[in-house]
GROMACS .gro file of C-alpha atoms in nm:
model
  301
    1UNK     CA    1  -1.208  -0.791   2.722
    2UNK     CA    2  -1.454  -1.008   2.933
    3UNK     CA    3  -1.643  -1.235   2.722
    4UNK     CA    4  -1.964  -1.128   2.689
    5UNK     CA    5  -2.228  -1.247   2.391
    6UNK     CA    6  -2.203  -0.852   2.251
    7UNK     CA    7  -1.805  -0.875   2.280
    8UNK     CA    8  -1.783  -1.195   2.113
    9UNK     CA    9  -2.062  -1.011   1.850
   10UNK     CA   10  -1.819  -0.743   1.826
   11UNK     CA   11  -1.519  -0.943   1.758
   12UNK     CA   12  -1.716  -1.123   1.525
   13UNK     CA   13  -1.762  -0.782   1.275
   14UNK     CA   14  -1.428  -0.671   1.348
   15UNK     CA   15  -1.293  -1.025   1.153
   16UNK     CA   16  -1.580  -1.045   0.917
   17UNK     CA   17  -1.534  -0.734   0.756
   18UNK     CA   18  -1.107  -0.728   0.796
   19UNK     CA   19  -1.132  -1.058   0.684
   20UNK     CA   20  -0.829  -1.114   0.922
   21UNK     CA   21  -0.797  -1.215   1.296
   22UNK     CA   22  -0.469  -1.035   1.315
   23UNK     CA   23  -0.586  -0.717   1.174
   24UNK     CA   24  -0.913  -0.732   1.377
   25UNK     CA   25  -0.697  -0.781   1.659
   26UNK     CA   26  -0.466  -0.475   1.632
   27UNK     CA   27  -0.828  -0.253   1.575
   28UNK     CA   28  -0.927  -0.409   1.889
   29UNK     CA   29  -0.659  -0.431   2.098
   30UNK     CA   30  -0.638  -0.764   2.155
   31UNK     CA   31  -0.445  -1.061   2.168
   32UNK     CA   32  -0.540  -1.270   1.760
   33UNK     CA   33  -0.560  -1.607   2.043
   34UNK     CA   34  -0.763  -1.405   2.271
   35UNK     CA   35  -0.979  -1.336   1.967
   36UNK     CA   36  -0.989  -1.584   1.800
   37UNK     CA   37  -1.163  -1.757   2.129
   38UNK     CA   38  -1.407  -1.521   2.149
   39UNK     CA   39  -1.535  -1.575   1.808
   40UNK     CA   40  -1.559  -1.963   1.844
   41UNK     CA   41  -1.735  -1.910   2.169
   42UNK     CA   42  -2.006  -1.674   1.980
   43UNK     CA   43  -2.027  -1.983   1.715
   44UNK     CA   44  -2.089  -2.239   1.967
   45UNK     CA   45  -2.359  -2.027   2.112
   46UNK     CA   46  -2.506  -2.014   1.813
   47UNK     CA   47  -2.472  -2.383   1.719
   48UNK     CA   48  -2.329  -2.249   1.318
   49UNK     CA   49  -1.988  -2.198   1.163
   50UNK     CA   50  -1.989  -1.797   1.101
   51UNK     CA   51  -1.624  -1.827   0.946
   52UNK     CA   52  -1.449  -2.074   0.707
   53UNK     CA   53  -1.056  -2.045   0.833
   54UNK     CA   54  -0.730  -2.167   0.607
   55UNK     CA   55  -0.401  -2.071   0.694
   56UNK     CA   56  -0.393  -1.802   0.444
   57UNK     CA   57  -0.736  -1.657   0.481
   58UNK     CA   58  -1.044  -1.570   0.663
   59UNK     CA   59  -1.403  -1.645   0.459
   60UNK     CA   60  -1.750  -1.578   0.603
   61UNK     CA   61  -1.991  -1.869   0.591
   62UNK     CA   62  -2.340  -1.754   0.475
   63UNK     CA   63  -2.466  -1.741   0.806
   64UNK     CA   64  -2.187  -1.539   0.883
   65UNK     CA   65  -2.258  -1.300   0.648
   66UNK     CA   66  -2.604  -1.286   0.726
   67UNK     CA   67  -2.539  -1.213   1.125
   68UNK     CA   68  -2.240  -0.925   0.933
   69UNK     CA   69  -2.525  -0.763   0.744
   70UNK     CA   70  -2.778  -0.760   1.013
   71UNK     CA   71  -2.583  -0.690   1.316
   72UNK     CA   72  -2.325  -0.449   1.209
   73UNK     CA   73  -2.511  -0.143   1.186
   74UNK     CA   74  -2.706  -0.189   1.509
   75UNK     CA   75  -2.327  -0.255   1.696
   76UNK     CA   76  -2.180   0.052   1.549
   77UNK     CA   77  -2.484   0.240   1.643
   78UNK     CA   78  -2.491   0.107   1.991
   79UNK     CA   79  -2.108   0.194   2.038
   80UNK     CA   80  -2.174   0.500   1.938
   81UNK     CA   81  -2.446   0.598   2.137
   82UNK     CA   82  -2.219   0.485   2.394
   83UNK     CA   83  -1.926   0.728   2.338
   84UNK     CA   84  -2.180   1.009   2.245
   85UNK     CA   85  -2.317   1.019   2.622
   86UNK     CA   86  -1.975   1.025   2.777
   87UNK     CA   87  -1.910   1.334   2.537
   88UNK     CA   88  -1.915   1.659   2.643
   89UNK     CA   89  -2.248   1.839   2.552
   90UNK     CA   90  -2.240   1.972   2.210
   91UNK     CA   91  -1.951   1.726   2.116
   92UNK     CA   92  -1.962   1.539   1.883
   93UNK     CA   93  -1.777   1.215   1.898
   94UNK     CA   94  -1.734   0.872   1.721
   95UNK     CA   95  -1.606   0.695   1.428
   96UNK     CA   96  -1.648   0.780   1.025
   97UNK     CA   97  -1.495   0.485   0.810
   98UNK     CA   98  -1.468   0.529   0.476
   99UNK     CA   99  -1.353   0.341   0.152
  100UNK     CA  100  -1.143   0.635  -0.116
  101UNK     CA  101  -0.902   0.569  -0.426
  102UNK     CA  102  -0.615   0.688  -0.434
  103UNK     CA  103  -0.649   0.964  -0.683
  104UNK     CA  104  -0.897   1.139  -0.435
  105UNK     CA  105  -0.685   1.188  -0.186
  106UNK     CA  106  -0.420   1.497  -0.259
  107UNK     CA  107  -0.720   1.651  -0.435
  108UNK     CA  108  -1.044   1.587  -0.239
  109UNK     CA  109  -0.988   1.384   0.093
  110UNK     CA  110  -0.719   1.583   0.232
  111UNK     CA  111  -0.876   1.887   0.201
  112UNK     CA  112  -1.170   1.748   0.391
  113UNK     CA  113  -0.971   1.559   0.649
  114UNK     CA  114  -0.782   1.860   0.730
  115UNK     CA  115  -1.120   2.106   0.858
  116UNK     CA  116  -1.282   1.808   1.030
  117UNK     CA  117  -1.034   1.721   1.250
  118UNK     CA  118  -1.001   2.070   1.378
  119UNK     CA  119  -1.343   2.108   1.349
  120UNK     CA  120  -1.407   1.759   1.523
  121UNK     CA  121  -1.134   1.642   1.709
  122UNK     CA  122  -1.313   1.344   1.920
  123UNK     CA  123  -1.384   1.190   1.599
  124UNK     CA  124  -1.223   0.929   1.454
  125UNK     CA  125  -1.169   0.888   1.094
  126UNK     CA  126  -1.122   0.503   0.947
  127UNK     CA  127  -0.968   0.617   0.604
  128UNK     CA  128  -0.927   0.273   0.371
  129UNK     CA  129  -0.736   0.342   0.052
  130UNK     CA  130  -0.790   0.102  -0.160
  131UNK     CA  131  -0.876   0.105  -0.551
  132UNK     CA  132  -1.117  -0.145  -0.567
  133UNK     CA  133  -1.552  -0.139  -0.618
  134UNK     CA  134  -1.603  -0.144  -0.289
  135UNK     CA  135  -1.953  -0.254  -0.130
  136UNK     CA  136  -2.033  -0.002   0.206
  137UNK     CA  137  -2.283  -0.184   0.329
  138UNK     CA  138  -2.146  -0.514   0.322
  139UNK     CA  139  -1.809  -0.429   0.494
  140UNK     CA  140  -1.962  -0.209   0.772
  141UNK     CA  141  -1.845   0.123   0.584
  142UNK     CA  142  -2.032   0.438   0.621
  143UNK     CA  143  -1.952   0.550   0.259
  144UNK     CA  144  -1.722   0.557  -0.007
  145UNK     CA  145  -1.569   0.820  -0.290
  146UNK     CA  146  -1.584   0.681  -0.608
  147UNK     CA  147  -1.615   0.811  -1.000
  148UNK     CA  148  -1.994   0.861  -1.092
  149UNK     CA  149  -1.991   0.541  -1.313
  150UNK     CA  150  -1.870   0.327  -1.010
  151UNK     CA  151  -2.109   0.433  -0.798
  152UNK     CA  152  -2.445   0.236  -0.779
  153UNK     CA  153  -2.781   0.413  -0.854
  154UNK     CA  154  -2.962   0.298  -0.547
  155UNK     CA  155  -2.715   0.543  -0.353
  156UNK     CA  156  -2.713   0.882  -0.172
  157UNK     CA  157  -2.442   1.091  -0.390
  158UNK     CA  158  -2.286   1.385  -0.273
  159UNK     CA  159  -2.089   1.595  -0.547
  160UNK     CA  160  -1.676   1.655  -0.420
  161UNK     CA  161  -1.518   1.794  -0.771
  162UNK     CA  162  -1.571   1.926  -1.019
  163UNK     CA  163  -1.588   1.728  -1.394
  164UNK     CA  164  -1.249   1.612  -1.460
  165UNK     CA  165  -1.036   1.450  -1.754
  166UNK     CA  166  -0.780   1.164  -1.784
  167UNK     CA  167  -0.514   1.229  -1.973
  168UNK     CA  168  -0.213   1.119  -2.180
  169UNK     CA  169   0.117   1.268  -2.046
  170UNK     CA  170   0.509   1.266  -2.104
  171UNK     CA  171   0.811   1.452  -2.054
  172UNK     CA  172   1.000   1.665  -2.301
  173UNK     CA  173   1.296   1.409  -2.297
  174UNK     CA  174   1.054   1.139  -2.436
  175UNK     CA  175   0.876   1.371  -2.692
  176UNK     CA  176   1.176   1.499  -2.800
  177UNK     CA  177   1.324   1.099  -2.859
  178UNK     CA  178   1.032   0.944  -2.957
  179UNK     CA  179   0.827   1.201  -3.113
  180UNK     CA  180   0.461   1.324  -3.017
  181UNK     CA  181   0.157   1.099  -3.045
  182UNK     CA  182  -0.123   1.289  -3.328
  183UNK     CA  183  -0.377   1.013  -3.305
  184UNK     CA  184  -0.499   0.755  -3.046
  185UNK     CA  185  -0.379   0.462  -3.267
  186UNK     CA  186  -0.026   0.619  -3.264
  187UNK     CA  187   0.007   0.485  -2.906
  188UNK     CA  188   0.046   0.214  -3.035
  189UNK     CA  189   0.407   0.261  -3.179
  190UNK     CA  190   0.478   0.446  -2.820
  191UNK     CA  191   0.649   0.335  -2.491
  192UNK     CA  192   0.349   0.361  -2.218
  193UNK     CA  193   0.325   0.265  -1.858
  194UNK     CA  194   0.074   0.011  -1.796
  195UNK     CA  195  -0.180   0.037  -1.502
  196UNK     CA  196  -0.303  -0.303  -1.357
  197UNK     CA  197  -0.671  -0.259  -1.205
  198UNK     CA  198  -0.704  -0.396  -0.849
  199UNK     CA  199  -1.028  -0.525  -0.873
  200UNK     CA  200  -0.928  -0.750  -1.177
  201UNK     CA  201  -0.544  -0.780  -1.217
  202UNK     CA  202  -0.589  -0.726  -1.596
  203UNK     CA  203  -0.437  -0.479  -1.793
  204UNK     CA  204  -0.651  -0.110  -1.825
  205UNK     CA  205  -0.656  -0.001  -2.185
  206UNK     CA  206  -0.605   0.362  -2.208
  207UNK     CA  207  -0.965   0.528  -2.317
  208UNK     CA  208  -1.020   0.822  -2.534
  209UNK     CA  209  -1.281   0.992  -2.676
  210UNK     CA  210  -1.380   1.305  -2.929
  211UNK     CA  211  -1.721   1.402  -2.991
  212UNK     CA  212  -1.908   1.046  -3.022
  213UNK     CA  213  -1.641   0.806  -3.100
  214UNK     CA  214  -1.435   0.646  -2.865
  215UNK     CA  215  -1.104   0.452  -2.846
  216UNK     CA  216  -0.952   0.204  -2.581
  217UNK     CA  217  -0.616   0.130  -2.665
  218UNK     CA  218  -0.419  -0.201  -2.564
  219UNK     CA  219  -0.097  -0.010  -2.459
  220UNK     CA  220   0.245  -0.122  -2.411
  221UNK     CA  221   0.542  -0.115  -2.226
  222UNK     CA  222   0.807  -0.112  -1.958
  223UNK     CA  223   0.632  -0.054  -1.632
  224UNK     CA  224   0.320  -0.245  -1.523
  225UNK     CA  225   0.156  -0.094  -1.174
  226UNK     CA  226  -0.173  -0.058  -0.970
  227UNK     CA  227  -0.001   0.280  -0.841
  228UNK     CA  228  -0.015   0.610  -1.015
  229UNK     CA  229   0.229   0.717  -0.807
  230UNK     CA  230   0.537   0.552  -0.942
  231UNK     CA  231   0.421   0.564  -1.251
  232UNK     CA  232   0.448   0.987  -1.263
  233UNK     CA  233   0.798   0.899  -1.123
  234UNK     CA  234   0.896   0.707  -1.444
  235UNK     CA  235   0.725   0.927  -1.708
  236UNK     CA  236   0.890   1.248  -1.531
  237UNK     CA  237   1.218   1.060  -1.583
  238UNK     CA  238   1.130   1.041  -1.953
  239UNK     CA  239   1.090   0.648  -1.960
  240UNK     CA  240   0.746   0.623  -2.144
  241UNK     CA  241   0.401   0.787  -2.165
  242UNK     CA  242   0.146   0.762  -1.915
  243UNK     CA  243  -0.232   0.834  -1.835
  244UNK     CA  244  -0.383   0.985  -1.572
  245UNK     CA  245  -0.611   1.141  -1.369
  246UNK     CA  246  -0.560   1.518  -1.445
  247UNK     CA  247  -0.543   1.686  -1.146
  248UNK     CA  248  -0.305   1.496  -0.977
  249UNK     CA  249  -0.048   1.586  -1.247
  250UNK     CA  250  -0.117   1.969  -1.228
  251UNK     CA  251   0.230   2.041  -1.001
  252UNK     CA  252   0.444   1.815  -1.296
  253UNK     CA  253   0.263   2.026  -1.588
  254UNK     CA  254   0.313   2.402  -1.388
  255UNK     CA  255   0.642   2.281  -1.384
  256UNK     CA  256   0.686   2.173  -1.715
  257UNK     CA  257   0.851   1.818  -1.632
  258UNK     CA  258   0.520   1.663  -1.789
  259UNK     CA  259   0.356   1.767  -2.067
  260UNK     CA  260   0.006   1.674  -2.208
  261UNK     CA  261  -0.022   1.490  -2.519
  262UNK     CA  262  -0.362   1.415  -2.722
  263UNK     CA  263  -0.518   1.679  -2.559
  264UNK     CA  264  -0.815   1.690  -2.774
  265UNK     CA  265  -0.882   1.298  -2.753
  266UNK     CA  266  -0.896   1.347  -2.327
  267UNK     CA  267  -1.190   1.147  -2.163
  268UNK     CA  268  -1.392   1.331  -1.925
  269UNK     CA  269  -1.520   1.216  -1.604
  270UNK     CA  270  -1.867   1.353  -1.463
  271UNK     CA  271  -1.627   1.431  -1.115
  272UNK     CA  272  -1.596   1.222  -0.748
  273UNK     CA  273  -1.865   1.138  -0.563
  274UNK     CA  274  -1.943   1.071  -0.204
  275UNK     CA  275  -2.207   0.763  -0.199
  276UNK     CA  276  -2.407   0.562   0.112
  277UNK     CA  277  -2.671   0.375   0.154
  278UNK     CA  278  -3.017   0.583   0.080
  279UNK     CA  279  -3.200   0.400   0.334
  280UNK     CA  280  -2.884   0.441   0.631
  281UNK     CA  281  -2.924   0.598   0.987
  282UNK     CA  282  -2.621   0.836   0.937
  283UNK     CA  283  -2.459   0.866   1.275
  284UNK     CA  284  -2.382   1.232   1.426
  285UNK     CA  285  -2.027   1.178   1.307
  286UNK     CA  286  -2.123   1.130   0.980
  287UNK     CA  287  -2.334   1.357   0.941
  288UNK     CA  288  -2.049   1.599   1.114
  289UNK     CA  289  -1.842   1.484   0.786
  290UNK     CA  290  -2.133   1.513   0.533
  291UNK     CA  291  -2.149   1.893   0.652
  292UNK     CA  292  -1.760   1.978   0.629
  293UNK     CA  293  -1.767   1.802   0.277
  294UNK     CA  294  -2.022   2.004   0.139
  295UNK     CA  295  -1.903   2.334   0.286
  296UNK     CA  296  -1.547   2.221   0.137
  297UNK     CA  297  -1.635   2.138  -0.169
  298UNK     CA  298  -1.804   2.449  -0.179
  299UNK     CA  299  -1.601   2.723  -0.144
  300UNK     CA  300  -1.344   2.502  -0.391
  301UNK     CA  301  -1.579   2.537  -0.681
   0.00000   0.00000   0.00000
């Protein structure tokens, strides 16, 4: 890459918003040295530090962050603009990056994924899974998929399911040993499998609800994870309760290795929501994707 002020700008936002040289290298495809010397050539331009660097991490100063905020979307746009005019007419080409959690993705994202690129081929989709609040704007994102209560109200959101309900679950093996829960407080005197949030590291306490009341309950026991995953794996083998997000535990309950405890004390969640800035230029390729979500979601309800 010849060092140019717009490549060095460019290398900039790739390590401001991976907050890594080496990843920002490998979405570049260049060398982290060859990089990392285009970044401290945009900063002596410039006369300002745009990045505070330890051996462990990557920071942005707050004039970096201010050049991130301001020069992102005009780059991406640029770039773009760039690929559209070497497209084929009627193509549409580019790059959607997006920020999901993990329970969207057997249920909603894949779904979507799976039409566009047929539908879209030339377009590249940035998928980030990662179960953390995640701010679009600031990391160069053009949206996110998020519960309704995540999502801020100064948004665009787009509707992808349906209302849903977390629930408590376990296998017949642990009913039949330790007996069925009746009551939220009963939990209490149960095995359950913890789930760490991302964004905090503390412990989530299982919430409930039945007409206007409301329960979170401090819950116990031998596995501690940020992963659903794993965690169906373990109550499936009958080694404690667990809680989850409903639909993803629809195959274990058709198959009756899970069943649903508490039913009536479920929480319900107004559904998963698409969200981006209300003020954005939405590129052609996002607006490709905005189109194949809607018609997916759809035909699905």
């Amino acid at each position: 890459m010849a060092s140019t002020p717009l490549n060095a700008l460019n290398a900039f936002l790739a390590v401001g918003r991976r907050r890594s040289f080496a990843a920002a290298a490998v979405e570049l495809g260049i060398s982290s040295s060859a990089l990392s010397q285009q970044v401290r050539q945009l900063e002596a331009r410039l006369g300002v530090p745009l990045l505070t660097r330890t051996t462990r991490s990557v920071a942005l100063t707050d004039a970096g962050q201010r050049l991130l905020e301001r020069a992102g979307p005009s780059v991406d746009q640029a770039l773009e603009a760039l690929e559209a005019a070497a497209a084929s007419a009627g193509e549409v080409t580019g790059r959607v990056r997006l920020s999901v959690p993990t329970i969207s993705l057997s249920t909603v994202v894949t779904p979507i994924l799976l039409r566009f690129a047929q539908r879209h081929p030339q377009v590249e989709v940035d998928l980030r899974i990662e179960d953390r609040l995640v701010d679009v704007v600031a990391e160069g994102l053009d949206a996110g998929i998020r519960p309704f209560e995540a999502v801020e109200r100064d948004m665009v959101q787009v509707r992808l399911s349906k209302r849903f309900r977390y629930v408590v679950a376990g296998s017949p093996a642990y009913l039949k040993r330790k007996g069925t829960p009746q009551r939220p407080e009963d939990l209490l005197d149960h095995d359950c499998l913890n789930i760490r949030l991302p964004s905090t590291g503390a412990r989530y306490a299982w919430e409930l609800e039945r007409g206007k009341k409301t329960w979170r309950i401090p819950v116990r026991g031998p596995v501690l994870a940020t992963h659903e995953g794993v965690l169906m794996e373990m109550a499936e083998a009958g080694v404690a309760l667990m809680y989850a997000f409903e639909p993803t535990l629809v195959p274990r309950l058709n198959r009756g290795t899970l069943r649903l405890v508490l039913e009536p004390y479920a929480a319900w969640e107004e559904g998963l929501f698409l969200y981006f800035p209300s003020r954005a230029q939405v590129s052609p390729a996002f607006r490709a994707f905005l189109d194949v979500a809607r018609e997916v979601t759809a035909e699905r309800a």
